[in-house]
PDB file of C-alpha atoms in Angstrom:
ATOM      1  CA  MET F  11      91.217 136.646 166.107  1.00 48.00           C
ATOM      2  CA  ASN F  12      93.237 138.933 168.390  1.00 53.00           C
ATOM      3  CA  VAL F  13      95.141 141.812 166.737  1.00 55.00           C
ATOM      4  CA  ARG F  14      98.754 141.696 167.943  1.00 61.00           C
ATOM      5  CA  CYS F  15     101.333 144.482 168.210  1.00 71.00           C
ATOM      6  CA  GLU F  16     105.005 143.741 167.569  1.00 69.00           C
ATOM      7  CA  HIS F  17     106.300 146.021 170.357  1.00 74.00           C
ATOM      8  CA  LEU F  18     105.125 147.377 173.700  1.00 76.00           C
ATOM      9  CA  ASP F  19     103.514 150.794 173.290  1.00 79.00           C
ATOM     10  CA  SER F  20     103.080 153.460 175.973  1.00 82.00           C
ATOM     11  CA  ARG F  21      99.656 152.143 176.972  1.00 84.00           C
ATOM     12  CA  ALA F  22     100.944 148.636 177.529  1.00 85.00           C
ATOM     13  CA  ALA F  23     103.957 149.947 179.449  1.00 83.00           C
ATOM     14  CA  ALA F  24     101.748 152.008 181.767  1.00 87.00           C
ATOM     15  CA  ILE F  25      99.423 149.076 182.435  1.00 89.00           C
ATOM     16  CA  LEU F  26     102.353 146.775 183.129  1.00 87.00           C
ATOM     17  CA  LEU F  27     103.860 149.318 185.525  1.00 86.00           C
ATOM     18  CA  LEU F  28     100.646 149.407 187.589  1.00 89.00           C
ATOM     19  CA  CYS F  29     100.423 145.606 187.606  1.00 89.00           C
ATOM     20  CA  CYS F  30     104.038 145.295 188.703  1.00 86.00           C
ATOM     21  CA  LEU F  31     103.490 147.782 191.507  1.00 89.00           C
ATOM     22  CA  PHE F  32     100.548 145.839 192.869  1.00 92.00           C
ATOM     23  CA  TRP F  33     102.204 142.432 192.437  1.00 89.00           C
ATOM     24  CA  GLY F  34     105.291 143.625 194.307  1.00 87.00           C
ATOM     25  CA  VAL F  35     103.196 144.812 197.247  1.00 91.00           C
ATOM     26  CA  GLN F  36     101.002 141.709 197.037  1.00 92.00           C
ATOM     27  CA  GLN F  37     103.847 139.331 197.933  1.00 90.00           C
ATOM     28  CA  VAL F  38     104.435 141.343 201.099  1.00 92.00           C
ATOM     29  CA  LEU F  39     100.705 141.335 201.824  1.00 95.00           C
ATOM     30  CA  VAL F  40     100.558 137.549 201.534  1.00 95.00           C
ATOM     31  CA  LYS F  41     103.525 137.099 203.867  1.00 94.00           C
ATOM     32  CA  ALA F  42     102.044 139.533 206.391  1.00 95.00           C
ATOM     33  CA  THR F  43      98.858 137.419 206.438  1.00 96.00           C
ATOM     34  CA  LEU F  44     100.663 134.090 207.011  1.00 96.00           C
ATOM     35  CA  PRO F  45     100.568 134.267 210.836  1.00 95.00           C
ATOM     36  CA  GLU F  46      96.766 134.193 210.620  1.00 96.00           C
ATOM     37  CA  LEU F  47      95.969 132.215 207.458  1.00 97.00           C
ATOM     38  CA  ALA F  48      97.891 129.157 206.190  1.00 97.00           C
ATOM     39  CA  PRO F  49      99.615 129.678 202.807  1.00 96.00           C
ATOM     40  CA  ILE F  50      97.799 127.232 200.504  1.00 97.00           C
ATOM     41  CA  PHE F  51      94.510 128.016 202.270  1.00 97.00           C
ATOM     42  CA  GLN F  52      95.069 131.688 201.384  1.00 96.00           C
ATOM     43  CA  ALA F  53      95.744 130.795 197.774  1.00 97.00           C
ATOM     44  CA  GLY F  54      92.700 128.523 197.591  1.00 97.00           C
ATOM     45  CA  VAL F  55      90.350 131.169 198.987  1.00 97.00           C
ATOM     46  CA  ARG F  56      91.562 133.838 196.595  1.00 96.00           C
ATOM     47  CA  PHE F  57      91.067 131.652 193.521  1.00 97.00           C
ATOM     48  CA  VAL F  58      87.672 130.342 194.564  1.00 97.00           C
ATOM     49  CA  GLY F  59      86.616 133.975 194.909  1.00 97.00           C
ATOM     50  CA  ALA F  60      88.290 134.962 191.640  1.00 96.00           C
ATOM     51  CA  ALA F  61      86.578 132.120 189.751  1.00 96.00           C
ATOM     52  CA  LEU F  62      83.187 133.306 191.012  1.00 97.00           C
ATOM     53  CA  LEU F  63      83.928 136.939 190.103  1.00 96.00           C
ATOM     54  CA  LEU F  64      85.186 135.996 186.671  1.00 96.00           C
ATOM     55  CA  GLY F  65      82.133 133.817 186.040  1.00 95.00           C
ATOM     56  CA  LEU F  66      79.858 136.752 186.920  1.00 96.00           C
ATOM     57  CA  TRP F  67      81.927 139.092 184.715  1.00 94.00           C
ATOM     58  CA  CYS F  68      81.659 136.734 181.754  1.00 94.00           C
ATOM     59  CA  ALA F  69      77.914 136.318 182.246  1.00 94.00           C
ATOM     60  CA  TRP F  70      77.509 140.107 182.257  1.00 94.00           C
ATOM     61  CA  ARG F  71      79.748 140.564 179.207  1.00 90.00           C
ATOM     62  CA  GLY F  72      78.227 137.670 177.309  1.00 93.00           C
ATOM     63  CA  VAL F  73      81.531 135.788 177.136  1.00 91.00           C
ATOM     64  CA  ARG F  74      80.910 132.090 176.526  1.00 91.00           C
ATOM     65  CA  LEU F  75      83.064 129.859 178.702  1.00 93.00           C
ATOM     66  CA  PHE F  76      81.810 126.340 178.054  1.00 90.00           C
ATOM     67  CA  GLN F  77      81.436 125.963 174.286  1.00 88.00           C
ATOM     68  CA  ARG F  78      83.540 123.299 172.587  1.00 88.00           C
ATOM     69  CA  ASP F  79      86.512 124.890 170.829  1.00 90.00           C
ATOM     70  CA  GLY F  80      89.344 122.392 171.260  1.00 90.00           C
ATOM     71  CA  SER F  81      90.929 124.311 174.124  1.00 92.00           C
ATOM     72  CA  LEU F  82      90.086 121.977 177.010  1.00 94.00           C
ATOM     73  CA  GLY F  83      93.393 120.079 177.024  1.00 95.00           C
ATOM     74  CA  PRO F  84      95.662 123.153 176.842  1.00 95.00           C
ATOM     75  CA  GLY F  85      93.364 124.956 179.285  1.00 96.00           C
ATOM     76  CA  LEU F  86      93.667 122.229 181.918  1.00 97.00           C
ATOM     77  CA  LEU F  87      97.428 122.170 181.403  1.00 97.00           C
ATOM     78  CA  ALA F  88      97.713 125.946 181.818  1.00 96.00           C
ATOM     79  CA  GLY F  89      95.463 125.812 184.883  1.00 97.00           C
ATOM     80  CA  SER F  90      97.541 123.070 186.493  1.00 97.00           C
ATOM     81  CA  LEU F  91     100.804 124.938 185.889  1.00 97.00           C
ATOM     82  CA  PHE F  92      99.206 128.108 187.248  1.00 96.00           C
ATOM     83  CA  ALA F  93      98.069 126.313 190.423  1.00 97.00           C
ATOM     84  CA  LEU F  94     101.548 124.845 190.946  1.00 97.00           C
ATOM     85  CA  GLU F  95     103.063 128.310 190.541  1.00 96.00           C
ATOM     86  CA  PHE F  96     100.989 129.701 193.382  1.00 96.00           C
ATOM     87  CA  ALA F  97     101.453 126.654 195.572  1.00 97.00           C
ATOM     88  CA  ALA F  98     105.228 127.089 195.281  1.00 96.00           C
ATOM     89  CA  MET F  99     105.013 130.839 195.822  1.00 95.00           C
ATOM     90  CA  PHE F 100     102.801 130.754 198.914  1.00 96.00           C
ATOM     91  CA  LEU F 101     104.744 127.891 200.494  1.00 96.00           C
ATOM     92  CA  GLY F 102     108.019 129.630 199.725  1.00 94.00           C
ATOM     93  CA  LEU F 103     107.002 132.749 201.625  1.00 93.00           C
ATOM     94  CA  GLN F 104     107.245 130.692 204.835  1.00 93.00           C
ATOM     95  CA  TYR F 105     111.006 130.249 204.339  1.00 91.00           C
ATOM     96  CA  THR F 106     112.272 133.417 202.682  1.00 89.00           C
ATOM     97  CA  THR F 107     111.529 137.127 202.541  1.00 88.00           C
ATOM     98  CA  ALA F 108     108.891 138.482 200.185  1.00 88.00           C
ATOM     99  CA  SER F 109     111.471 140.575 198.340  1.00 82.00           C
ATOM    100  CA  ARG F 110     113.810 137.612 197.771  1.00 84.00           C
ATOM    101  CA  LEU F 111     111.040 135.275 196.664  1.00 88.00           C
ATOM    102  CA  THR F 112     109.770 137.856 194.188  1.00 83.00           C
ATOM    103  CA  VAL F 113     113.200 138.092 192.558  1.00 79.00           C
ATOM    104  CA  PHE F 114     113.230 134.327 192.008  1.00 83.00           C
ATOM    105  CA  LEU F 115     109.598 134.135 190.953  1.00 84.00           C
ATOM    106  CA  TYR F 116     110.263 136.594 188.166  1.00 76.00           C
ATOM    107  CA  THR F 117     112.700 134.284 186.438  1.00 76.00           C
ATOM    108  CA  SER F 118     109.690 133.337 184.326  1.00 78.00           C
ATOM    109  CA  PRO F 119     110.968 135.275 181.260  1.00 72.00           C
ATOM    110  CA  PHE F 120     113.929 132.881 181.031  1.00 73.00           C
ATOM    111  CA  TRP F 121     111.570 130.009 180.388  1.00 77.00           C
ATOM    112  CA  VAL F 122     109.463 132.044 177.986  1.00 77.00           C
ATOM    113  CA  ALA F 123     112.513 133.212 176.051  1.00 73.00           C
ATOM    114  CA  LEU F 124     113.933 129.705 175.832  1.00 74.00           C
ATOM    115  CA  VAL F 125     110.770 127.869 174.821  1.00 78.00           C
ATOM    116  CA  VAL F 126     108.484 130.297 172.945  1.00 72.00           C
ATOM    117  CA  PRO F 127     110.914 130.916 170.031  1.00 75.00           C
ATOM    118  CA  LEU F 128     110.948 127.171 169.392  1.00 76.00           C
ATOM    119  CA  LEU F 129     107.198 127.281 168.860  1.00 74.00           C
ATOM    120  CA  VAL F 130     106.589 130.850 167.586  1.00 69.00           C
ATOM    121  CA  PRO F 131     109.410 131.811 165.154  1.00 71.00           C
ATOM    122  CA  THR F 132     108.356 135.475 165.005  1.00 71.00           C
ATOM    123  CA  GLU F 133     109.331 135.887 168.659  1.00 69.00           C
ATOM    124  CA  ARG F 134     112.975 134.839 168.324  1.00 72.00           C
ATOM    125  CA  LEU F 135     115.320 136.963 170.427  1.00 73.00           C
ATOM    126  CA  ARG F 136     118.273 138.863 169.001  1.00 77.00           C
ATOM    127  CA  PRO F 137     121.777 138.621 170.560  1.00 83.00           C
ATOM    128  CA  VAL F 138     121.362 141.820 172.590  1.00 81.00           C
ATOM    129  CA  GLN F 139     118.168 140.440 174.103  1.00 77.00           C
ATOM    130  CA  TRP F 140     119.882 137.179 175.013  1.00 81.00           C
ATOM    131  CA  LEU F 141     122.518 139.328 176.721  1.00 86.00           C
ATOM    132  CA  GLY F 142     119.729 140.975 178.711  1.00 80.00           C
ATOM    133  CA  LEU F 143     118.424 137.623 179.888  1.00 79.00           C
ATOM    134  CA  ALA F 144     121.980 136.574 180.762  1.00 83.00           C
ATOM    135  CA  CYS F 145     122.362 139.687 182.945  1.00 83.00           C
ATOM    136  CA  ALA F 146     119.133 138.922 184.761  1.00 75.00           C
ATOM    137  CA  PHE F 147     120.112 135.275 185.202  1.00 76.00           C
ATOM    138  CA  ALA F 148     123.459 136.301 186.698  1.00 81.00           C
ATOM    139  CA  GLY F 149     121.626 138.531 189.168  1.00 77.00           C
ATOM    140  CA  VAL F 150     119.325 135.734 190.244  1.00 73.00           C
ATOM    141  CA  ALA F 151     122.246 133.325 190.650  1.00 75.00           C
ATOM    142  CA  PHE F 152     124.060 135.911 192.764  1.00 74.00           C
ATOM    143  CA  ALA F 153     121.068 136.314 195.063  1.00 71.00           C
ATOM    144  CA  LEU F 154     120.480 132.563 195.301  1.00 70.00           C
ATOM    145  CA  ARG F 155     124.045 132.006 196.547  1.00 71.00           C
ATOM    146  CA  GLU F 156     123.329 134.283 199.496  1.00 69.00           C
ATOM    147  CA  GLY F 157     120.407 132.094 200.597  1.00 67.00           C
ATOM    148  CA  PHE F 158     122.803 129.292 201.583  1.00 67.00           C
ATOM    149  CA  THR F 159     124.573 131.427 204.212  1.00 64.00           C
ATOM    150  CA  GLN F 160     123.585 132.781 207.615  1.00 51.00           C
ATOM    151  CA  GLY F 161     124.139 136.393 206.609  1.00 54.00           C
ATOM    152  CA  GLY F 162     121.517 138.883 205.430  1.00 51.00           C
ATOM    153  CA  ALA F 163     118.090 137.303 205.760  1.00 52.00           C
ATOM    154  CA  GLY F 164     119.523 134.005 207.049  1.00 59.00           C
ATOM    155  CA  LEU F 165     119.158 130.553 205.526  1.00 70.00           C
ATOM    156  CA  THR F 166     116.497 131.165 202.905  1.00 82.00           C
ATOM    157  CA  TRP F 167     117.427 128.628 200.233  1.00 83.00           C
ATOM    158  CA  GLN F 168     114.257 126.529 200.640  1.00 88.00           C
ATOM    159  CA  GLY F 169     112.024 129.500 199.924  1.00 90.00           C
ATOM    160  CA  ASP F 170     114.368 130.737 197.209  1.00 88.00           C
ATOM    161  CA  VAL F 171     114.193 127.397 195.394  1.00 90.00           C
ATOM    162  CA  LEU F 172     110.414 127.352 195.704  1.00 94.00           C
ATOM    163  CA  GLY F 173     110.416 130.833 194.164  1.00 91.00           C
ATOM    164  CA  LEU F 174     112.430 129.481 191.236  1.00 89.00           C
ATOM    165  CA  VAL F 175     109.948 126.618 190.842  1.00 94.00           C
ATOM    166  CA  GLY F 176     107.117 129.142 190.827  1.00 94.00           C
ATOM    167  CA  GLY F 177     108.916 131.174 188.163  1.00 89.00           C
ATOM    168  CA  ALA F 178     109.329 128.087 185.999  1.00 91.00           C
ATOM    169  CA  MET F 179     105.637 127.251 186.322  1.00 94.00           C
ATOM    170  CA  TRP F 180     104.672 130.825 185.417  1.00 88.00           C
ATOM    171  CA  GLY F 181     106.938 130.779 182.388  1.00 88.00           C
ATOM    172  CA  LEU F 182     105.571 127.443 181.191  1.00 92.00           C
ATOM    173  CA  THR F 183     102.029 128.743 181.682  1.00 92.00           C
ATOM    174  CA  THR F 184     102.857 131.676 179.400  1.00 85.00           C
ATOM    175  CA  VAL F 185     104.345 129.307 176.827  1.00 88.00           C
ATOM    176  CA  THR F 186     101.227 127.119 176.928  1.00 91.00           C
ATOM    177  CA  ILE F 187      98.999 130.133 176.338  1.00 88.00           C
ATOM    178  CA  ARG F 188     101.047 131.502 173.434  1.00 81.00           C
ATOM    179  CA  ALA F 189     101.673 128.207 171.643  1.00 84.00           C
ATOM    180  CA  THR F 190      98.226 126.573 171.786  1.00 88.00           C
ATOM    181  CA  LYS F 191      94.596 127.344 170.985  1.00 90.00           C
ATOM    182  CA  LEU F 192      94.475 129.406 174.172  1.00 90.00           C
ATOM    183  CA  SER F 193      96.088 132.283 172.252  1.00 83.00           C
ATOM    184  CA  GLN F 194      92.932 132.479 170.118  1.00 87.00           C
ATOM    185  CA  LEU F 195      90.512 132.659 173.040  1.00 88.00           C
ATOM    186  CA  THR F 196      89.198 135.683 174.833  1.00 88.00           C
ATOM    187  CA  PRO F 197      91.356 136.764 177.804  1.00 86.00           C
ATOM    188  CA  GLU F 198      88.421 135.932 180.077  1.00 91.00           C
ATOM    189  CA  LYS F 199      88.227 132.301 179.033  1.00 93.00           C
ATOM    190  CA  THR F 200      91.994 131.843 179.153  1.00 91.00           C
ATOM    191  CA  LEU F 201      92.043 133.205 182.691  1.00 91.00           C
ATOM    192  CA  PHE F 202      89.008 131.156 183.694  1.00 95.00           C
ATOM    193  CA  TYR F 203      90.866 127.935 182.945  1.00 96.00           C
ATOM    194  CA  GLN F 204      93.620 129.037 185.311  1.00 95.00           C
ATOM    195  CA  VAL F 205      91.568 130.311 188.233  1.00 96.00           C
ATOM    196  CA  ALA F 206      88.974 127.526 187.991  1.00 97.00           C
ATOM    197  CA  VAL F 207      91.582 124.747 188.044  1.00 97.00           C
ATOM    198  CA  SER F 208      93.369 126.525 190.906  1.00 97.00           C
ATOM    199  CA  ALA F 209      90.078 126.862 192.799  1.00 97.00           C
ATOM    200  CA  VAL F 210      89.804 123.064 192.732  1.00 97.00           C
ATOM    201  CA  VAL F 211      93.455 122.024 193.126  1.00 97.00           C
ATOM    202  CA  LEU F 212      94.629 124.400 195.854  1.00 98.00           C
ATOM    203  CA  PRO F 213      91.964 123.635 198.499  1.00 97.00           C
ATOM    204  CA  LEU F 214      92.586 119.909 197.958  1.00 97.00           C
ATOM    205  CA  LEU F 215      96.332 120.472 198.344  1.00 97.00           C
ATOM    206  CA  SER F 216      95.711 122.479 201.505  1.00 97.00           C
ATOM    207  CA  LEU F 217      93.733 119.584 202.986  1.00 97.00           C
ATOM    208  CA  ALA F 218      96.427 117.103 201.926  1.00 97.00           C
ATOM    209  CA  LEU F 219      99.065 119.180 203.721  1.00 96.00           C
ATOM    210  CA  GLY F 220      96.954 119.257 206.877  1.00 96.00           C
ATOM    211  CA  GLU F 221      96.591 123.028 206.983  1.00 96.00           C
ATOM    212  CA  ARG F 222      94.178 124.575 209.464  1.00 95.00           C
ATOM    213  CA  TRP F 223      91.282 126.358 207.765  1.00 96.00           C
ATOM    214  CA  ASN F 224      90.737 129.442 209.881  1.00 95.00           C
ATOM    215  CA  TRP F 225      87.494 131.318 209.183  1.00 95.00           C
ATOM    216  CA  GLN F 226      87.768 133.729 212.123  1.00 94.00           C
ATOM    217  CA  TRP F 227      89.479 136.531 210.246  1.00 96.00           C
ATOM    218  CA  SER F 228      90.700 139.821 211.652  1.00 96.00           C
ATOM    219  CA  ALA F 229      89.974 143.060 209.807  1.00 97.00           C
ATOM    220  CA  PHE F 230      93.486 142.938 208.354  1.00 97.00           C
ATOM    221  CA  ALA F 231      93.112 139.362 207.098  1.00 96.00           C
ATOM    222  CA  ALA F 232      89.728 140.155 205.549  1.00 97.00           C
ATOM    223  CA  THR F 233      91.162 143.225 203.786  1.00 97.00           C
ATOM    224  CA  SER F 234      94.154 141.209 202.633  1.00 96.00           C
ATOM    225  CA  MET F 235      91.994 138.474 201.140  1.00 97.00           C
ATOM    226  CA  ALA F 236      89.710 141.014 199.467  1.00 96.00           C
ATOM    227  CA  LEU F 237      92.675 142.717 197.778  1.00 96.00           C
ATOM    228  CA  GLN F 238      94.288 139.410 196.823  1.00 95.00           C
ATOM    229  CA  THR F 239      91.032 138.136 195.333  1.00 96.00           C
ATOM    230  CA  VAL F 240      89.506 141.177 193.611  1.00 96.00           C
ATOM    231  CA  VAL F 241      92.585 143.114 192.517  1.00 94.00           C
ATOM    232  CA  GLY F 242      95.196 140.356 192.459  1.00 92.00           C
ATOM    233  CA  ALA F 243      93.524 137.214 191.173  1.00 92.00           C
ATOM    234  CA  PHE F 244      90.736 138.850 189.147  1.00 94.00           C
ATOM    235  CA  ILE F 245      91.491 142.323 187.761  1.00 93.00           C
ATOM    236  CA  SER F 246      95.277 142.219 187.393  1.00 92.00           C
ATOM    237  CA  TYR F 247      95.358 138.722 185.891  1.00 86.00           C
ATOM    238  CA  LEU F 248      92.560 139.534 183.464  1.00 86.00           C
ATOM    239  CA  VAL F 249      94.635 142.509 182.323  1.00 88.00           C
ATOM    240  CA  TRP F 250      97.688 140.215 182.082  1.00 81.00           C
ATOM    241  CA  MET F 251      95.799 137.826 179.807  1.00 76.00           C
ATOM    242  CA  TRP F 252      94.772 140.739 177.609  1.00 81.00           C
ATOM    243  CA  LEU F 253      98.392 141.872 177.321  1.00 84.00           C
ATOM    244  CA  LEU F 254      99.551 138.386 176.347  1.00 74.00           C
ATOM    245  CA  ALA F 255      96.842 138.276 173.682  1.00 74.00           C
ATOM    246  CA  HIS F 256      97.927 141.581 172.104  1.00 80.00           C
ATOM    247  CA  TYR F 257     101.693 141.931 172.661  1.00 82.00           C
ATOM    248  CA  PRO F 258     104.768 139.663 172.283  1.00 77.00           C
ATOM    249  CA  ALA F 259     105.000 137.305 175.257  1.00 67.00           C
ATOM    250  CA  THR F 260     108.769 137.675 175.600  1.00 66.00           C
ATOM    251  CA  ARG F 261     108.548 141.481 175.848  1.00 73.00           C
ATOM    252  CA  VAL F 262     105.615 141.429 178.277  1.00 76.00           C
ATOM    253  CA  SER F 263     107.202 138.806 180.525  1.00 66.00           C
ATOM    254  CA  ALA F 264     110.602 140.507 180.615  1.00 65.00           C
ATOM    255  CA  PHE F 265     109.081 143.881 181.527  1.00 70.00           C
ATOM    256  CA  VAL F 266     107.650 142.534 184.777  1.00 71.00           C
ATOM    257  CA  PHE F 267     111.154 142.182 186.187  1.00 68.00           C
ATOM    258  CA  LEU F 268     110.263 145.572 187.709  1.00 75.00           C
ATOM    259  CA  THR F 269     108.077 143.825 190.280  1.00 80.00           C
ATOM    260  CA  PRO F 270     111.008 142.768 192.503  1.00 79.00           C
ATOM    261  CA  LEU F 271     111.976 146.439 192.845  1.00 79.00           C
ATOM    262  CA  PHE F 272     108.551 147.231 194.254  1.00 85.00           C
ATOM    263  CA  ALA F 273     108.639 144.121 196.448  1.00 86.00           C
ATOM    264  CA  LEU F 274     112.015 145.147 197.831  1.00 84.00           C
ATOM    265  CA  GLY F 275     110.715 148.559 198.840  1.00 86.00           C
ATOM    266  CA  ALA F 276     107.479 147.203 200.295  1.00 88.00           C
ATOM    267  CA  GLY F 277     109.255 144.403 202.168  1.00 88.00           C
ATOM    268  CA  ALA F 278     111.803 146.748 203.709  1.00 87.00           C
ATOM    269  CA  GLY F 279     109.258 149.408 204.612  1.00 87.00           C
ATOM    270  CA  TRP F 280     106.482 147.153 205.895  1.00 90.00           C
ATOM    271  CA  LEU F 281     108.104 143.958 207.174  1.00 87.00           C
ATOM    272  CA  HIS F 282     111.571 145.429 207.834  1.00 87.00           C
ATOM    273  CA  GLU F 283     113.161 142.818 205.584  1.00 84.00           C
ATOM    274  CA  PRO F 284     116.946 143.235 205.194  1.00 82.00           C
ATOM    275  CA  ILE F 285     118.283 144.863 202.041  1.00 79.00           C
ATOM    276  CA  THR F 286     121.629 143.182 201.365  1.00 78.00           C
ATOM    277  CA  ALA F 287     124.369 144.129 198.934  1.00 79.00           C
ATOM    278  CA  SER F 288     123.882 140.856 197.071  1.00 75.00           C
ATOM    279  CA  LEU F 289     120.175 141.485 196.637  1.00 76.00           C
ATOM    280  CA  LEU F 290     120.780 145.034 195.407  1.00 80.00           C
ATOM    281  CA  ALA F 291     123.390 143.768 192.935  1.00 81.00           C
ATOM    282  CA  ALA F 292     120.943 141.135 191.728  1.00 77.00           C
ATOM    283  CA  LEU F 293     118.239 143.734 191.179  1.00 75.00           C
ATOM    284  CA  ALA F 294     120.681 145.968 189.278  1.00 80.00           C
ATOM    285  CA  LEU F 295     121.521 143.124 186.909  1.00 82.00           C
ATOM    286  CA  VAL F 296     117.826 142.335 186.507  1.00 72.00           C
ATOM    287  CA  ALA F 297     117.092 145.976 185.658  1.00 70.00           C
ATOM    288  CA  ALA F 298     119.846 145.927 183.029  1.00 78.00           C
ATOM    289  CA  GLY F 299     118.282 142.791 181.606  1.00 74.00           C
ATOM    290  CA  ILE F 300     114.932 144.556 181.251  1.00 66.00           C
ATOM    291  CA  VAL F 301     116.478 147.359 179.210  1.00 70.00           C
ATOM    292  CA  LEU F 302     118.337 144.976 176.892  1.00 77.00           C
ATOM    293  CA  VAL F 303     115.476 142.541 176.361  1.00 68.00           C
ATOM    294  CA  ASN F 304     113.096 145.337 175.415  1.00 61.00           C
ATOM    295  CA  ARG F 305     115.415 147.020 172.906  1.00 64.00           C
ATOM    296  CA  ARG F 306     113.847 147.206 169.476  1.00 55.00           C
ATOM    297  CA  ALA F 307     115.631 146.112 166.368  1.00 49.00           C
ATOM    298  CA  PRO F 308     117.126 149.073 164.416  1.00 44.00           C
ATOM    299  CA  ALA F 309     115.005 150.268 161.512  1.00 37.00           C
ATOM    300  CA  ARG F 310     116.201 149.236 158.054  1.00 34.00           C
ATOM    301  CA  ALA F 311     117.038 151.920 155.514  1.00 31.00           C
TER     302      ALA F 311
END
């Protein structure tokens, strides 16, 4: 059984900060690679590689992946939701900026906060935390409105909506992990369900969409795929699974609202993506939501 903490400690906060930094830059990296590698093809390659790396890691660590433990059904469900999340995210990057898509993708805590308390009573949110989620939701709605106009980054609503779909899939994946037998598994096995299902589903989806599979990669594309696979789809997600196994899902998920801030900076600095007043206002509301959602209950006398 995994020992769980009721609140995020300094170690968890530091780990989450590093993950958020990489994930923010990663969205920009994916978009920068799109001219050379098709979106779902990129996603498929990274998860095939991640599944192989994770299998080797588990063999080295002696983690058993294939014993019967009643987790197959929830594992396939989590893997399918995970694959749909990345399909929506990678496709969305064709139609919107990396910084905008990241804001919408990180609506996942809304879904976690709404659904997890129905299944795990100990994770019910207090009124101040609901206020935090309301602030973040208002920010996202404000940014989404901008995507239907020609100003700022232009007409981006298709990518924005796909980002929202990806956020919903991520949130439902988190709910599935917390509310089923997956919460009792090792982080490695929980992650293996997700990357293994994605390694099967995403290449098939790429073929169904008629994407061109380009294997003549430039040095940049090769570096991009290496970072996406090793750091993104293997190391950072393994750490994410460990965090979900040891800390409250609502607190962990809300904290990663910081990622859009890093994506905004990376997108503006690398891809020269526009920083609009609406997007800045949205990020400010999201930041306020983070503070409120992570406030601890006052100690009783």
